[in-house]
Amino acid sequence: MNSNYSALELDALKEVINIGGGNAATSLSQLIDKPVNMSVPVIEMLDYSEVYEQIMPEDAVVRAVMMRMFGDAEGIFLFTVDQEAFETIVAMMIPEEMAYSQELAESALQELVNILVHSFLNAIIKLLDIQLVTSVPLLTKDMFGAIMSSVYLEQGQYDESIMIIKNEFYHAGDRLESSLYFVPQPGVIEKMFELLGVGGED
Amino acid sequence: MSREIKEWGKGMLNEIKVGISDYKVASVPQVLMTIGLGSCVGIAIYDPKTKIGGLSHIMLPDSSSFKNAQKIEKFADLAIPQMVSEIRKETKNQRLIAKIAGGASMFQTANDSYIGSIGERNVAAVERSLKLLNIPLLGTHTGGNMGRTMIVDLATFSVTVRMVNRDIIVL
């Protein structure tokens, strides 16, 4: 993927992800009825080795929920969460009187991602005036490295360095060890710049 | 630092880590290891006489559709022949053997044949490359929808494949 975006283009991308992520944080907050904040989106070109050093080691076990995006642009949304944040988030979602089961907890997580991604996309659809739909959420529990490399490769991103685009969520000042990654197919970001009228000045 | 301490704790002093899009050649008593194979494939190649071997972690099947495939270690069709020639130089052309793992589709979908095609294509390309080099494949653990960690003991060429659900397969 082209890493030589101009400062203006990167700002525009950051703003779009900020708007999408902000909308997602608001929905999350309504869902669990507690305040949820979001950090400034992370947008970085990193080698896989840097991803595993700076974001999470490749052998860290995470639950990951994946949703494919179709329509005027294609890509994948990937939500990753470690065991502790998984338990925290699920505890906030499931009423106390309900009997806990692993199946119920994982189903709740999938539904949460469904809501996050759709609120993210609703904001983007309005902003860019495009048509986007998604697949149902799919969940797996596996090594961070196996999941990340496979998702980027499946989206046609074949370089050793990948563009990390993600939002992180906070609750009551604590970082929920969870991130929503957006992995576009090649060309999607350039198309978005065109729609925003910031592309092609390099 | 914490990682080093962890490895000391495990007693894996001779462990050599192979990253994504890389390969390493070593000899007994060293242990080669690669972590987090998803759709990627790990290829272990070994000479039982000299106990020299290599481990490669490829990302993609085929370099031919890339105009400037600078990173040889990334592609099955380039990485395997190069690693094999490095091993053969050290072993003076002994008969080599191979074992492979990986090539998964991390997200299982019933009706989407697009997902996971990379994993399958990687495995096919690796098998083709080994056949061309006349190296028999003695063990495989490929496909499925789980990530794998591959550990190659160069004393015996036992290849341990670890999965997150704590399953362990020895090839």
mmCIF file of C-alpha atoms in Angstrom:
data_model
loop_
_atom_site.group_PDB
_atom_site.id
_atom_site.type_symbol
_atom_site.label_atom_id
_atom_site.label_comp_id
_atom_site.label_asym_id
_atom_site.label_seq_id
_atom_site.Cartn_x
_atom_site.Cartn_y
_atom_site.Cartn_z
ATOM 1 C CA MET A 1 0.000 0.000 0.000
ATOM 2 C CA ASN A 2 1.135 3.535 -0.747
ATOM 3 C CA SER A 3 2.652 4.984 2.406
ATOM 4 C CA ASN A 4 3.411 8.394 0.932
ATOM 5 C CA TYR A 5 0.168 10.141 1.730
ATOM 6 C CA SER A 6 0.406 13.889 2.170
ATOM 7 C CA ALA A 7 -0.172 15.526 5.544
ATOM 8 C CA LEU A 8 -3.531 16.787 4.301
ATOM 9 C CA GLU A 9 -4.576 13.300 3.185
ATOM 10 C CA LEU A 10 -3.530 11.742 6.496
ATOM 11 C CA ASP A 11 -5.465 14.414 8.393
ATOM 12 C CA ALA A 12 -8.531 13.721 6.270
ATOM 13 C CA LEU A 13 -8.220 9.973 6.877
ATOM 14 C CA LYS A 14 -7.768 10.536 10.600
ATOM 15 C CA GLU A 15 -10.863 12.742 10.651
ATOM 16 C CA VAL A 16 -12.989 10.146 8.865
ATOM 17 C CA ILE A 17 -11.874 7.412 11.270
ATOM 18 C CA ASN A 18 -12.445 9.805 14.155
ATOM 19 C CA ILE A 19 -16.014 10.483 13.048
ATOM 20 C CA GLY A 20 -16.738 6.781 12.521
ATOM 21 C CA GLY A 21 -15.088 5.765 15.777
ATOM 22 C CA GLY A 22 -16.796 8.556 17.720
ATOM 23 C CA ASN A 23 -20.160 7.362 16.522
ATOM 24 C CA ALA A 24 -19.199 3.800 17.478
ATOM 25 C CA ALA A 25 -18.104 4.896 20.974
ATOM 26 C CA THR A 26 -21.438 6.665 21.472
ATOM 27 C CA SER A 27 -23.364 3.506 20.539
ATOM 28 C CA LEU A 28 -21.169 1.401 22.805
ATOM 29 C CA SER A 29 -21.810 3.816 25.624
ATOM 30 C CA GLN A 30 -25.593 3.629 25.062
ATOM 31 C CA LEU A 31 -25.457 -0.154 24.906
ATOM 32 C CA ILE A 32 -23.681 -0.633 28.226
ATOM 33 C CA ASP A 33 -25.212 2.499 29.728
ATOM 34 C CA LYS A 34 -21.810 3.760 30.853
ATOM 35 C CA PRO A 35 -19.540 6.465 29.465
ATOM 36 C CA VAL A 36 -17.111 5.244 26.813
ATOM 37 C CA ASN A 37 -14.388 7.442 25.353
ATOM 38 C CA MET A 38 -12.110 6.972 22.423
ATOM 39 C CA SER A 39 -8.496 7.947 21.801
ATOM 40 C CA VAL A 40 -7.387 9.829 18.697
ATOM 41 C CA PRO A 41 -7.300 7.215 15.922
ATOM 42 C CA VAL A 42 -3.992 5.462 15.333
ATOM 43 C CA ILE A 43 -2.869 5.652 11.711
ATOM 44 C CA GLU A 44 0.594 4.271 11.120
ATOM 45 C CA MET A 45 2.636 2.320 8.609
ATOM 46 C CA LEU A 46 4.382 -0.471 10.503
ATOM 47 C CA ASP A 47 6.367 -3.588 9.646
ATOM 48 C CA TYR A 48 4.873 -6.770 11.066
ATOM 49 C CA SER A 49 7.782 -6.961 13.526
ATOM 50 C CA GLU A 50 6.950 -3.429 14.715
ATOM 51 C CA VAL A 51 3.254 -4.285 15.001
ATOM 52 C CA TYR A 52 4.149 -7.206 17.294
ATOM 53 C CA GLU A 53 6.546 -5.065 19.338
ATOM 54 C CA GLN A 54 4.415 -1.938 19.649
ATOM 55 C CA ILE A 55 0.809 -3.115 19.571
ATOM 56 C CA MET A 56 0.688 -6.685 20.824
ATOM 57 C CA PRO A 57 3.012 -9.718 20.679
ATOM 58 C CA GLU A 58 2.189 -12.179 17.904
ATOM 59 C CA ASP A 59 1.565 -15.012 20.361
ATOM 60 C CA ALA A 60 -0.891 -13.040 22.518
ATOM 61 C CA VAL A 61 -4.235 -14.825 22.522
ATOM 62 C CA VAL A 62 -7.150 -12.582 21.611
ATOM 63 C CA ARG A 63 -10.761 -12.927 20.659
ATOM 64 C CA ALA A 64 -11.283 -11.323 17.286
ATOM 65 C CA VAL A 65 -14.557 -10.489 15.595
ATOM 66 C CA MET A 66 -14.364 -9.875 11.873
ATOM 67 C CA MET A 67 -16.930 -8.209 9.619
ATOM 68 C CA ARG A 68 -16.503 -7.778 5.890
ATOM 69 C CA MET A 69 -17.565 -4.535 4.260
ATOM 70 C CA PHE A 70 -19.013 -4.526 0.726
ATOM 71 C CA GLY A 71 -20.525 -2.004 -1.631
ATOM 72 C CA ASP A 72 -18.804 1.113 -2.935
ATOM 73 C CA ALA A 73 -15.684 0.154 -0.973
ATOM 74 C CA GLU A 74 -14.433 -3.198 0.301
ATOM 75 C CA GLY A 75 -12.483 -4.092 3.386
ATOM 76 C CA ILE A 76 -12.611 -5.697 6.795
ATOM 77 C CA PHE A 77 -13.394 -4.459 10.263
ATOM 78 C CA LEU A 78 -11.570 -6.394 12.933
ATOM 79 C CA PHE A 79 -12.286 -5.988 16.630
ATOM 80 C CA THR A 80 -9.731 -7.550 18.973
ATOM 81 C CA VAL A 81 -10.082 -7.951 22.702
ATOM 82 C CA ASP A 82 -7.986 -9.680 25.369
ATOM 83 C CA GLN A 83 -9.458 -11.963 28.041
ATOM 84 C CA GLU A 84 -9.685 -9.267 30.722
ATOM 85 C CA ALA A 85 -11.408 -6.678 28.536
ATOM 86 C CA PHE A 86 -13.667 -9.409 27.142
ATOM 87 C CA GLU A 87 -14.868 -10.224 30.650
ATOM 88 C CA THR A 88 -15.254 -6.527 31.531
ATOM 89 C CA ILE A 89 -17.229 -5.693 28.409
ATOM 90 C CA VAL A 90 -19.460 -8.763 28.613
ATOM 91 C CA ALA A 91 -20.146 -8.150 32.306
ATOM 92 C CA MET A 92 -21.339 -4.656 31.366
ATOM 93 C CA MET A 93 -23.656 -6.054 28.693
ATOM 94 C CA ILE A 94 -25.256 -9.071 30.363
ATOM 95 C CA PRO A 95 -27.777 -8.380 33.150
ATOM 96 C CA GLU A 96 -26.746 -9.753 36.540
ATOM 97 C CA GLU A 97 -29.736 -12.045 36.869
ATOM 98 C CA MET A 98 -28.949 -13.836 33.624
ATOM 99 C CA ALA A 99 -26.988 -17.103 33.824
ATOM 100 C CA TYR A 100 -23.525 -16.696 32.321
ATOM 101 C CA SER A 101 -22.247 -19.041 29.661
ATOM 102 C CA GLN A 102 -19.300 -18.841 27.314
ATOM 103 C CA GLU A 103 -21.648 -19.072 24.348
ATOM 104 C CA LEU A 104 -23.788 -16.212 25.579
ATOM 105 C CA ALA A 105 -20.709 -14.088 26.296
ATOM 106 C CA GLU A 106 -19.251 -14.636 22.835
ATOM 107 C CA SER A 107 -22.593 -13.982 21.204
ATOM 108 C CA ALA A 108 -22.821 -10.723 23.157
ATOM 109 C CA LEU A 109 -19.355 -9.735 21.934
ATOM 110 C CA GLN A 110 -20.365 -10.416 18.335
ATOM 111 C CA GLU A 111 -23.469 -8.322 18.739
ATOM 112 C CA LEU A 112 -21.412 -5.527 20.259
ATOM 113 C CA VAL A 113 -19.099 -5.506 17.244
ATOM 114 C CA ASN A 114 -22.104 -5.585 14.935
ATOM 115 C CA ILE A 115 -23.372 -2.409 16.604
ATOM 116 C CA LEU A 116 -19.927 -0.753 16.677
ATOM 117 C CA VAL A 117 -19.279 -1.371 12.993
ATOM 118 C CA HIS A 118 -22.733 -0.312 11.880
ATOM 119 C CA SER A 119 -22.561 2.943 13.807
ATOM 120 C CA PHE A 120 -19.082 3.507 12.380
ATOM 121 C CA LEU A 121 -20.357 2.887 8.877
ATOM 122 C CA ASN A 122 -23.516 4.975 9.259
ATOM 123 C CA ALA A 123 -21.339 7.984 9.990
ATOM 124 C CA ILE A 124 -19.094 7.278 6.990
ATOM 125 C CA ILE A 125 -22.039 6.655 4.662
ATOM 126 C CA LYS A 126 -23.529 10.037 5.582
ATOM 127 C CA LEU A 127 -20.199 11.812 5.314
ATOM 128 C CA LEU A 128 -19.145 10.398 1.967
ATOM 129 C CA ASP A 129 -22.576 9.716 0.481
ATOM 130 C CA ILE A 130 -21.706 6.137 -0.480
ATOM 131 C CA GLN A 131 -23.367 2.754 -0.127
ATOM 132 C CA LEU A 132 -21.815 0.198 2.234
ATOM 133 C CA VAL A 133 -23.095 -3.083 3.686
ATOM 134 C CA THR A 134 -21.515 -5.732 5.891
ATOM 135 C CA SER A 135 -21.406 -9.480 6.416
ATOM 136 C CA VAL A 136 -22.449 -11.026 9.722
ATOM 137 C CA PRO A 137 -19.785 -10.929 12.455
ATOM 138 C CA LEU A 138 -17.482 -13.956 12.728
ATOM 139 C CA LEU A 139 -15.609 -14.738 15.904
ATOM 140 C CA THR A 140 -12.381 -16.581 16.556
ATOM 141 C CA LYS A 141 -10.009 -16.937 19.482
ATOM 142 C CA ASP A 142 -6.420 -17.258 18.403
ATOM 143 C CA MET A 143 -2.935 -15.764 18.232
ATOM 144 C CA PHE A 144 -2.836 -12.052 17.388
ATOM 145 C CA GLY A 145 -0.133 -12.642 14.754
ATOM 146 C CA ALA A 146 -2.027 -15.369 12.927
ATOM 147 C CA ILE A 147 -5.165 -13.227 12.791
ATOM 148 C CA MET A 148 -3.541 -9.950 11.723
ATOM 149 C CA SER A 149 -1.361 -11.359 8.958
ATOM 150 C CA SER A 150 -4.231 -13.433 7.561
ATOM 151 C CA VAL A 151 -6.689 -10.528 7.541
ATOM 152 C CA TYR A 152 -4.269 -8.166 5.778
ATOM 153 C CA LEU A 153 -3.303 -10.824 3.223
ATOM 154 C CA GLU A 154 -6.929 -11.684 2.536
ATOM 155 C CA GLN A 155 -7.582 -8.019 1.777
ATOM 156 C CA GLY A 156 -4.843 -7.996 -0.837
ATOM 157 C CA GLN A 157 -2.356 -6.104 1.312
ATOM 158 C CA TYR A 158 0.798 -8.003 0.484
ATOM 159 C CA ASP A 159 3.545 -5.702 1.801
ATOM 160 C CA GLU A 160 5.724 -6.442 4.810
ATOM 161 C CA SER A 161 4.654 -3.114 6.239
ATOM 162 C CA ILE A 162 0.961 -2.583 6.809
ATOM 163 C CA MET A 163 -1.128 0.472 7.463
ATOM 164 C CA ILE A 164 -2.643 0.230 10.907
ATOM 165 C CA ILE A 165 -5.898 2.164 11.178
ATOM 166 C CA LYS A 166 -7.571 1.710 14.531
ATOM 167 C CA ASN A 167 -9.624 3.153 17.337
ATOM 168 C CA GLU A 168 -9.077 2.352 21.002
ATOM 169 C CA PHE A 169 -11.818 2.628 23.580
ATOM 170 C CA TYR A 170 -11.675 3.796 27.183
ATOM 171 C CA HIS A 171 -14.110 3.345 30.045
ATOM 172 C CA ALA A 172 -13.816 5.443 33.222
ATOM 173 C CA GLY A 173 -10.249 6.381 32.320
ATOM 174 C CA ASP A 174 -9.176 2.751 31.881
ATOM 175 C CA ARG A 175 -8.191 1.498 28.487
ATOM 176 C CA LEU A 176 -10.348 -1.441 27.536
ATOM 177 C CA GLU A 177 -7.744 -3.639 25.860
ATOM 178 C CA SER A 178 -9.748 -3.646 22.680
ATOM 179 C CA SER A 179 -9.241 -2.116 19.264
ATOM 180 C CA LEU A 180 -11.325 -1.710 16.157
ATOM 181 C CA TYR A 181 -9.127 -2.073 13.076
ATOM 182 C CA PHE A 182 -10.146 -1.044 9.600
ATOM 183 C CA VAL A 183 -8.360 -2.950 6.840
ATOM 184 C CA PRO A 184 -9.308 -1.598 3.413
ATOM 185 C CA GLN A 185 -8.610 -3.284 0.117
ATOM 186 C CA PRO A 186 -6.000 -1.519 -2.045
ATOM 187 C CA GLY A 187 -7.364 1.665 -3.634
ATOM 188 C CA VAL A 188 -10.139 2.242 -1.101
ATOM 189 C CA ILE A 189 -8.328 5.007 0.756
ATOM 190 C CA GLU A 190 -7.403 6.780 -2.480
ATOM 191 C CA LYS A 191 -11.055 6.615 -3.522
ATOM 192 C CA MET A 192 -12.056 8.126 -0.220
ATOM 193 C CA PHE A 193 -9.607 11.010 -0.719
ATOM 194 C CA GLU A 194 -11.210 11.677 -4.072
ATOM 195 C CA LEU A 195 -14.682 11.798 -2.493
ATOM 196 C CA LEU A 196 -13.374 14.188 0.141
ATOM 197 C CA GLY A 197 -11.665 16.311 -2.493
ATOM 198 C CA VAL A 198 -8.195 16.016 -0.955
ATOM 199 C CA GLY A 199 -6.600 13.470 -3.278
ATOM 200 C CA GLY A 200 -3.976 13.605 -5.932
ATOM 201 C CA GLU A 201 -2.008 16.721 -5.118
ATOM 202 C CA ASP A 202 1.297 14.856 -4.860
ATOM 203 C CA MET B 1 13.641 -7.786 28.333
ATOM 204 C CA SER B 2 10.558 -9.538 29.671
ATOM 205 C CA ARG B 3 10.535 -11.741 26.596
ATOM 206 C CA GLU B 4 14.135 -12.794 27.231
ATOM 207 C CA ILE B 5 13.332 -13.661 30.801
ATOM 208 C CA LYS B 6 10.334 -15.671 29.675
ATOM 209 C CA GLU B 7 12.486 -17.667 27.286
ATOM 210 C CA TRP B 8 15.109 -18.282 29.964
ATOM 211 C CA GLY B 9 12.329 -19.512 32.182
ATOM 212 C CA LYS B 10 11.267 -21.978 29.529
ATOM 213 C CA GLY B 11 14.833 -23.180 29.170
ATOM 214 C CA MET B 12 14.840 -22.477 25.464
ATOM 215 C CA LEU B 13 18.381 -21.125 25.336
ATOM 216 C CA ASN B 14 19.048 -22.335 21.823
ATOM 217 C CA GLU B 15 15.832 -21.040 20.336
ATOM 218 C CA ILE B 16 16.098 -19.042 17.121
ATOM 219 C CA LYS B 17 12.986 -17.100 16.199
ATOM 220 C CA VAL B 18 11.976 -16.832 12.565
ATOM 221 C CA GLY B 19 9.768 -13.821 11.804
ATOM 222 C CA ILE B 20 7.104 -13.457 9.144
ATOM 223 C CA SER B 21 8.629 -13.253 5.633
ATOM 224 C CA ASP B 22 11.957 -14.634 6.814
ATOM 225 C CA TYR B 23 13.946 -17.858 7.060
ATOM 226 C CA LYS B 24 16.841 -19.074 9.177
ATOM 227 C CA VAL B 25 19.313 -21.926 8.707
ATOM 228 C CA ALA B 26 20.930 -23.496 11.784
ATOM 229 C CA SER B 27 22.262 -26.769 13.146
ATOM 230 C CA VAL B 28 22.003 -28.989 16.217
ATOM 231 C CA PRO B 29 21.592 -28.207 19.158
ATOM 232 C CA GLN B 30 19.566 -25.245 18.042
ATOM 233 C CA VAL B 31 15.795 -25.069 17.883
ATOM 234 C CA LEU B 32 14.020 -23.052 15.200
ATOM 235 C CA MET B 33 10.657 -21.539 15.954
ATOM 236 C CA THR B 34 8.044 -19.428 14.244
ATOM 237 C CA ILE B 35 4.957 -18.008 15.942
ATOM 238 C CA GLY B 36 1.500 -17.155 14.701
ATOM 239 C CA LEU B 37 1.148 -18.919 11.361
ATOM 240 C CA GLY B 38 -2.326 -18.131 10.051
ATOM 241 C CA SER B 39 -2.692 -18.331 6.291
ATOM 242 C CA CYS B 40 1.115 -18.238 6.131
ATOM 243 C CA VAL B 41 3.026 -21.532 5.889
ATOM 244 C CA GLY B 42 6.079 -22.658 7.853
ATOM 245 C CA ILE B 43 8.467 -24.931 5.959
ATOM 246 C CA ALA B 44 11.074 -26.973 7.849
ATOM 247 C CA ILE B 45 13.818 -28.563 5.731
ATOM 248 C CA TYR B 46 16.460 -30.871 7.209
ATOM 249 C CA ASP B 47 19.453 -33.028 6.515
ATOM 250 C CA PRO B 48 19.421 -35.992 8.947
ATOM 251 C CA LYS B 49 23.159 -36.699 8.484
ATOM 252 C CA THR B 50 24.638 -33.312 9.349
ATOM 253 C CA LYS B 51 21.612 -32.220 11.417
ATOM 254 C CA ILE B 52 21.551 -28.901 9.616
ATOM 255 C CA GLY B 53 18.158 -27.480 8.775
ATOM 256 C CA GLY B 54 16.133 -24.395 8.045
ATOM 257 C CA LEU B 55 12.747 -22.905 8.797
ATOM 258 C CA SER B 56 10.946 -20.521 6.452
ATOM 259 C CA HIS B 57 7.777 -18.485 7.131
ATOM 260 C CA ILE B 58 6.243 -17.501 3.786
ATOM 261 C CA MET B 59 3.307 -15.132 3.296
ATOM 262 C CA LEU B 60 2.459 -15.574 -0.367
ATOM 263 C CA PRO B 61 2.518 -18.405 -2.919
ATOM 264 C CA ASP B 62 3.944 -16.855 -5.999
ATOM 265 C CA SER B 63 6.168 -13.895 -6.896
ATOM 266 C CA SER B 64 5.417 -13.926 -10.620
ATOM 267 C CA SER B 65 2.567 -11.406 -10.476
ATOM 268 C CA PHE B 66 4.720 -8.883 -8.599
ATOM 269 C CA LYS B 67 6.839 -6.565 -10.725
ATOM 270 C CA ASN B 68 9.484 -6.009 -8.106
ATOM 271 C CA ALA B 69 9.519 -8.923 -5.731
ATOM 272 C CA GLN B 70 12.451 -7.643 -3.699
ATOM 273 C CA LYS B 71 11.701 -9.604 -0.577
ATOM 274 C CA ILE B 72 12.643 -13.156 -1.560
ATOM 275 C CA GLU B 73 11.799 -14.566 1.871
ATOM 276 C CA LYS B 74 8.137 -13.600 1.447
ATOM 277 C CA PHE B 75 7.254 -15.888 -1.466
ATOM 278 C CA ALA B 76 7.068 -19.702 -1.475
ATOM 279 C CA ASP B 77 8.479 -19.934 -5.007
ATOM 280 C CA LEU B 78 11.573 -17.848 -4.116
ATOM 281 C CA ALA B 79 12.193 -18.472 -0.410
ATOM 282 C CA ILE B 80 12.220 -22.277 -0.543
ATOM 283 C CA PRO B 81 14.791 -22.687 -3.376
ATOM 284 C CA GLN B 82 17.047 -20.081 -1.793
ATOM 285 C CA MET B 83 16.889 -21.638 1.679
ATOM 286 C CA VAL B 84 17.470 -25.093 0.166
ATOM 287 C CA SER B 85 20.542 -23.949 -1.744
ATOM 288 C CA GLU B 86 21.896 -22.439 1.472
ATOM 289 C CA ILE B 87 21.322 -25.724 3.308
ATOM 290 C CA ARG B 88 22.806 -27.771 0.451
ATOM 291 C CA LYS B 89 25.930 -25.613 0.429
ATOM 292 C CA GLU B 90 26.489 -26.404 4.095
ATOM 293 C CA THR B 91 25.575 -30.070 3.907
ATOM 294 C CA LYS B 92 27.383 -30.790 0.629
ATOM 295 C CA ASN B 93 24.193 -31.839 -1.154
ATOM 296 C CA GLN B 94 22.880 -34.499 1.203
ATOM 297 C CA ARG B 95 19.338 -35.775 0.732
ATOM 298 C CA LEU B 96 16.943 -33.390 2.433
ATOM 299 C CA ILE B 97 13.519 -33.945 3.981
ATOM 300 C CA ALA B 98 10.695 -31.506 4.773
ATOM 301 C CA LYS B 99 7.732 -30.934 7.083
ATOM 302 C CA ILE B 100 5.203 -28.098 6.815
ATOM 303 C CA ALA B 101 2.432 -26.451 8.858
ATOM 304 C CA GLY B 102 0.024 -23.536 8.458
ATOM 305 C CA GLY B 103 -2.124 -22.401 5.556
ATOM 306 C CA ALA B 104 -5.268 -21.902 7.618
ATOM 307 C CA SER B 105 -8.360 -19.798 6.962
ATOM 308 C CA MET B 106 -8.703 -17.957 10.237
ATOM 309 C CA PHE B 107 -12.393 -17.146 9.875
ATOM 310 C CA GLN B 108 -14.601 -20.052 8.893
ATOM 311 C CA THR B 109 -17.373 -19.122 6.512
ATOM 312 C CA ALA B 110 -19.723 -21.641 5.016
ATOM 313 C CA ASN B 111 -20.497 -19.864 1.792
ATOM 314 C CA ASP B 112 -17.488 -17.716 1.070
ATOM 315 C CA SER B 113 -14.821 -19.450 -0.942
ATOM 316 C CA TYR B 114 -12.782 -16.235 -1.229
ATOM 317 C CA ILE B 115 -11.761 -16.252 2.403
ATOM 318 C CA GLY B 116 -8.953 -18.667 3.055
ATOM 319 C CA SER B 117 -7.964 -19.073 -0.531
ATOM 320 C CA ILE B 118 -4.575 -17.597 0.309
ATOM 321 C CA GLY B 119 -3.878 -20.316 2.856
ATOM 322 C CA GLU B 120 -4.774 -23.070 0.405
ATOM 323 C CA ARG B 121 -2.751 -21.458 -2.368
ATOM 324 C CA ASN B 122 0.230 -21.101 -0.052
ATOM 325 C CA VAL B 123 0.149 -24.812 0.815
ATOM 326 C CA ALA B 124 -0.177 -25.798 -2.851
ATOM 327 C CA ALA B 125 2.743 -23.560 -3.849
ATOM 328 C CA VAL B 126 4.940 -24.955 -1.072
ATOM 329 C CA GLU B 127 4.177 -28.539 -2.101
ATOM 330 C CA ARG B 128 4.942 -27.690 -5.720
ATOM 331 C CA SER B 129 8.224 -26.054 -4.830
ATOM 332 C CA LEU B 130 9.345 -29.014 -2.695
ATOM 333 C CA LYS B 131 8.437 -31.416 -5.502
ATOM 334 C CA LEU B 132 10.492 -29.404 -7.998
ATOM 335 C CA LEU B 133 13.448 -29.557 -5.617
ATOM 336 C CA ASN B 134 12.918 -33.282 -5.134
ATOM 337 C CA ILE B 135 12.510 -33.024 -1.372
ATOM 338 C CA PRO B 136 10.082 -35.538 0.160
ATOM 339 C CA LEU B 137 7.408 -34.117 2.455
ATOM 340 C CA LEU B 138 7.330 -36.310 5.582
ATOM 341 C CA GLY B 139 4.756 -34.485 7.652
ATOM 342 C CA THR B 140 2.070 -31.858 7.237
ATOM 343 C CA HIS B 141 -0.447 -30.119 9.449
ATOM 344 C CA THR B 142 -2.244 -27.612 7.252
ATOM 345 C CA GLY B 143 -5.638 -26.022 6.623
ATOM 346 C CA GLY B 144 -8.383 -25.639 9.204
ATOM 347 C CA ASN B 145 -9.200 -22.370 10.882
ATOM 348 C CA MET B 146 -6.616 -22.117 13.651
ATOM 349 C CA GLY B 147 -3.296 -20.364 14.048
ATOM 350 C CA ARG B 148 -0.180 -22.424 14.648
ATOM 351 C CA THR B 149 3.237 -22.074 16.258
ATOM 352 C CA MET B 150 5.913 -24.338 14.807
ATOM 353 C CA ILE B 151 8.994 -25.526 16.717
ATOM 354 C CA VAL B 152 11.709 -27.494 14.920
ATOM 355 C CA ASP B 153 14.195 -29.505 16.982
ATOM 356 C CA LEU B 154 17.324 -29.894 14.860
ATOM 357 C CA ALA B 155 18.593 -32.841 16.953
ATOM 358 C CA THR B 156 15.778 -35.127 15.811
ATOM 359 C CA PHE B 157 13.760 -33.104 13.262
ATOM 360 C CA SER B 158 10.725 -33.519 15.422
ATOM 361 C CA VAL B 159 8.426 -30.637 14.531
ATOM 362 C CA THR B 160 5.996 -29.548 17.215
ATOM 363 C CA VAL B 161 2.876 -27.662 16.144
ATOM 364 C CA ARG B 162 1.101 -25.805 18.941
ATOM 365 C CA MET B 163 -2.377 -24.361 18.757
ATOM 366 C CA VAL B 164 -4.268 -21.935 20.974
ATOM 367 C CA ASN B 165 -6.749 -24.583 22.146
ATOM 368 C CA ARG B 166 -3.674 -26.302 23.711
ATOM 369 C CA ASP B 167 -3.631 -29.072 21.137
ATOM 370 C CA ILE B 168 -0.108 -30.167 20.307
ATOM 371 C CA ILE B 169 0.765 -32.175 17.210
ATOM 372 C CA VAL B 170 4.217 -33.661 16.687
ATOM 373 C CA LEU B 171 5.165 -34.215 13.063
#
